[in-house]
mmCIF file of C-alpha atoms in Angstrom:
data_model
loop_
_atom_site.group_PDB
_atom_site.id
_atom_site.type_symbol
_atom_site.label_atom_id
_atom_site.label_comp_id
_atom_site.label_asym_id
_atom_site.label_seq_id
_atom_site.Cartn_x
_atom_site.Cartn_y
_atom_site.Cartn_z
ATOM 1 C CA MET A 1 53.021 -58.297 305.411
ATOM 2 C CA VAL A 2 51.871 -54.941 305.749
ATOM 3 C CA ALA A 3 48.165 -54.750 306.215
ATOM 4 C CA GLN A 4 46.168 -51.874 305.149
ATOM 5 C CA LYS A 5 43.539 -50.147 306.940
ATOM 6 C CA ILE A 6 40.660 -49.323 304.679
ATOM 7 C CA LYS A 7 39.296 -45.854 306.538
ATOM 8 C CA LYS A 8 36.285 -45.601 305.985
ATOM 9 C CA HIS A 9 35.618 -41.968 307.042
ATOM 10 C CA PRO A 10 38.663 -41.245 307.304
ATOM 11 C CA LYS A 11 37.537 -37.972 309.756
ATOM 12 C CA LYS A 12 37.029 -37.601 312.925
ATOM 13 C CA PHE A 13 33.083 -37.612 314.136
ATOM 14 C CA ARG A 14 32.254 -33.655 315.514
ATOM 15 C CA ARG A 15 29.408 -32.806 317.447
ATOM 16 C CA PHE A 16 27.036 -30.822 315.751
ATOM 17 C CA GLN A 17 27.223 -27.417 316.572
ATOM 18 C CA SER A 18 29.984 -27.526 318.496
ATOM 19 C CA ASP A 19 32.329 -25.342 315.593
ATOM 20 C CA ARG A 20 29.041 -22.508 316.135
ATOM 21 C CA PHE A 21 29.306 -22.831 319.836
ATOM 22 C CA MET A 22 32.370 -22.388 322.906
ATOM 23 C CA ARG A 23 30.264 -23.886 325.195
ATOM 24 C CA VAL A 24 29.202 -27.144 322.930
ATOM 25 C CA ASP A 25 32.557 -29.795 322.961
ATOM 26 C CA GLU A 26 33.869 -31.560 319.723
ATOM 27 C CA SER A 27 33.377 -34.957 321.202
ATOM 28 C CA TRP A 28 30.324 -36.364 319.190
ATOM 29 C CA ARG A 29 26.996 -36.693 321.114
ATOM 30 C CA LYS A 30 23.856 -38.483 319.004
ATOM 31 C CA PRO A 31 21.225 -35.312 318.186
ATOM 32 C CA ARG A 32 17.784 -35.886 320.040
ATOM 33 C CA GLY A 33 15.972 -32.541 319.096
ATOM 34 C CA ILE A 34 12.717 -32.918 317.771
ATOM 35 C CA ASP A 35 13.387 -30.988 314.660
ATOM 36 C CA CYS A 36 17.211 -32.107 314.501
ATOM 37 C CA ARG A 37 18.296 -32.393 310.961
ATOM 38 C CA VAL A 38 21.044 -34.421 311.387
ATOM 39 C CA ARG A 39 19.041 -36.645 313.513
ATOM 40 C CA ARG A 40 16.339 -36.917 310.493
ATOM 41 C CA ARG A 41 18.896 -37.648 308.555
ATOM 42 C CA PHE A 42 18.578 -34.620 306.191
ATOM 43 C CA ARG A 43 20.612 -33.916 302.512
ATOM 44 C CA ASP A 44 24.131 -31.942 303.031
ATOM 45 C CA THR A 45 24.270 -32.468 306.620
ATOM 46 C CA VAL A 46 26.244 -33.348 309.420
ATOM 47 C CA LYS A 47 27.035 -37.587 309.593
ATOM 48 C CA MET A 48 26.392 -39.446 312.308
ATOM 49 C CA PRO A 49 28.135 -41.880 313.026
ATOM 50 C CA ASN A 50 27.032 -46.050 313.016
ATOM 51 C CA VAL A 51 27.909 -49.072 312.281
ATOM 52 C CA GLY A 52 28.894 -49.591 308.769
ATOM 53 C CA TYR A 53 31.439 -46.937 309.846
ATOM 54 C CA GLY A 54 33.722 -50.013 311.425
ATOM 55 C CA THR A 55 36.588 -51.564 310.935
ATOM 56 C CA ASP A 56 37.464 -55.375 309.458
ATOM 57 C CA LYS A 57 37.420 -57.659 311.964
ATOM 58 C CA ARG A 58 41.263 -58.718 309.595
ATOM 59 C CA PHE A 59 42.356 -55.586 310.378
ATOM 60 C CA LYS A 60 41.581 -54.327 314.044
ATOM 61 C CA ASP A 61 44.085 -53.601 316.614
ATOM 62 C CA THR A 62 46.554 -53.492 313.898
ATOM 63 C CA LEU A 63 49.053 -50.860 313.719
ATOM 64 C CA LEU A 64 50.806 -49.464 310.889
ATOM 65 C CA ASN A 65 53.273 -51.658 310.210
ATOM 66 C CA GLY A 66 51.299 -55.095 310.625
ATOM 67 C CA LEU A 67 51.549 -56.201 313.868
ATOM 68 C CA LYS A 68 49.598 -55.764 316.599
ATOM 69 C CA LYS A 69 50.930 -54.540 320.056
ATOM 70 C CA LYS A 70 50.949 -56.214 323.423
ATOM 71 C CA VAL A 71 51.760 -53.954 326.098
ATOM 72 C CA VAL A 72 54.999 -54.860 328.868
ATOM 73 C CA TYR A 73 55.372 -54.756 331.494
ATOM 74 C CA ASN A 74 59.070 -57.438 332.206
ATOM 75 C CA VAL A 75 60.957 -59.058 331.213
ATOM 76 C CA GLU A 76 58.654 -62.349 331.745
ATOM 77 C CA ASP A 77 55.380 -60.705 329.414
ATOM 78 C CA ILE A 78 58.345 -60.886 326.703
ATOM 79 C CA ASN A 79 58.718 -64.077 327.466
ATOM 80 C CA THR A 80 55.091 -64.768 326.089
ATOM 81 C CA LEU A 81 55.699 -62.943 322.904
ATOM 82 C CA LEU A 82 58.108 -65.746 321.386
ATOM 83 C CA LEU A 83 55.686 -68.253 319.498
ATOM 84 C CA ASN A 84 53.795 -64.612 318.151
ATOM 85 C CA THR A 85 56.922 -62.628 316.962
ATOM 86 C CA GLU A 86 55.511 -62.346 313.241
ATOM 87 C CA LYS A 87 51.850 -61.439 314.761
ATOM 88 C CA TYR A 88 52.730 -58.790 317.640
ATOM 89 C CA CYS A 89 54.727 -56.090 319.027
ATOM 90 C CA ALA A 90 56.037 -54.843 322.188
ATOM 91 C CA GLU A 91 55.526 -51.819 323.421
ATOM 92 C CA ILE A 92 56.445 -51.080 327.321
ATOM 93 C CA GLY A 93 54.282 -49.902 329.960
ATOM 94 C CA HIS A 94 54.767 -45.528 330.557
ATOM 95 C CA SER A 95 54.512 -46.804 334.401
ATOM 96 C CA VAL A 96 58.145 -48.874 333.945
ATOM 97 C CA SER A 97 61.341 -47.961 335.620
ATOM 98 C CA ALA A 98 64.503 -46.448 332.835
ATOM 99 C CA LEU A 99 66.285 -49.288 334.697
ATOM 100 C CA LYS A 100 63.944 -52.304 333.901
ATOM 101 C CA ARG A 101 63.451 -50.717 330.278
ATOM 102 C CA LYS A 102 66.852 -51.137 329.556
ATOM 103 C CA ALA A 103 66.833 -55.085 330.141
ATOM 104 C CA ILE A 104 62.885 -56.052 328.151
ATOM 105 C CA VAL A 105 65.625 -54.053 325.414
ATOM 106 C CA GLU A 106 67.655 -56.712 325.218
ATOM 107 C CA ARG A 107 65.892 -59.256 326.041
ATOM 108 C CA ALA A 108 63.176 -58.866 322.811
ATOM 109 C CA GLN A 109 66.639 -57.780 320.938
ATOM 110 C CA GLN A 110 67.203 -61.585 322.193
ATOM 111 C CA LEU A 111 64.221 -63.251 320.842
ATOM 112 C CA LYS A 112 63.471 -60.786 317.608
ATOM 113 C CA ILE A 113 60.809 -58.972 318.873
ATOM 114 C CA LYS A 114 59.491 -55.143 317.647
ATOM 115 C CA VAL A 115 59.349 -52.635 320.533
ATOM 116 C CA ILE A 116 57.767 -49.914 319.410
ATOM 117 C CA ASN A 117 58.783 -47.561 322.514
ATOM 118 C CA ALA A 118 62.471 -49.089 322.856
ATOM 119 C CA ALA A 119 64.321 -45.605 322.905
ATOM 120 C CA ALA A 120 61.639 -44.066 325.695
ATOM 121 C CA LYS A 121 63.436 -43.105 328.901
ATOM 122 C CA ILE A 122 66.844 -44.120 327.724
ATOM 123 C CA ALA A 123 68.686 -41.134 328.905
ATOM 124 C CA THR A 124 72.039 -40.888 326.502
ATOM 125 C CA GLU A 125 75.018 -39.442 327.598
#
């Protein structure tokens, strides 16, 4: 089953007046001014993030392929996913060497576990 994530607010919440001033970064900060129209939630102003925009609990941390990911660092970690192949897929940690990656990918193929970044750091000749 491929889960369909419903985005209640598809755009990122950008900081109020970040488009007007270079010194104001885009990352969200709550406006705290006494006269601020965004804080007072006036009509036609920027929307503030609140709990109502949260993701449904069933689809939280779910990728577009319908699986949740587990970061894997060695072959033993792959074996822990053996019972949950229909719920979880593996992602090899970025610090894992190419030699270990090859062993992890081979073991994942034997167990029929999907690896998201299977081709990363593996040189082809």
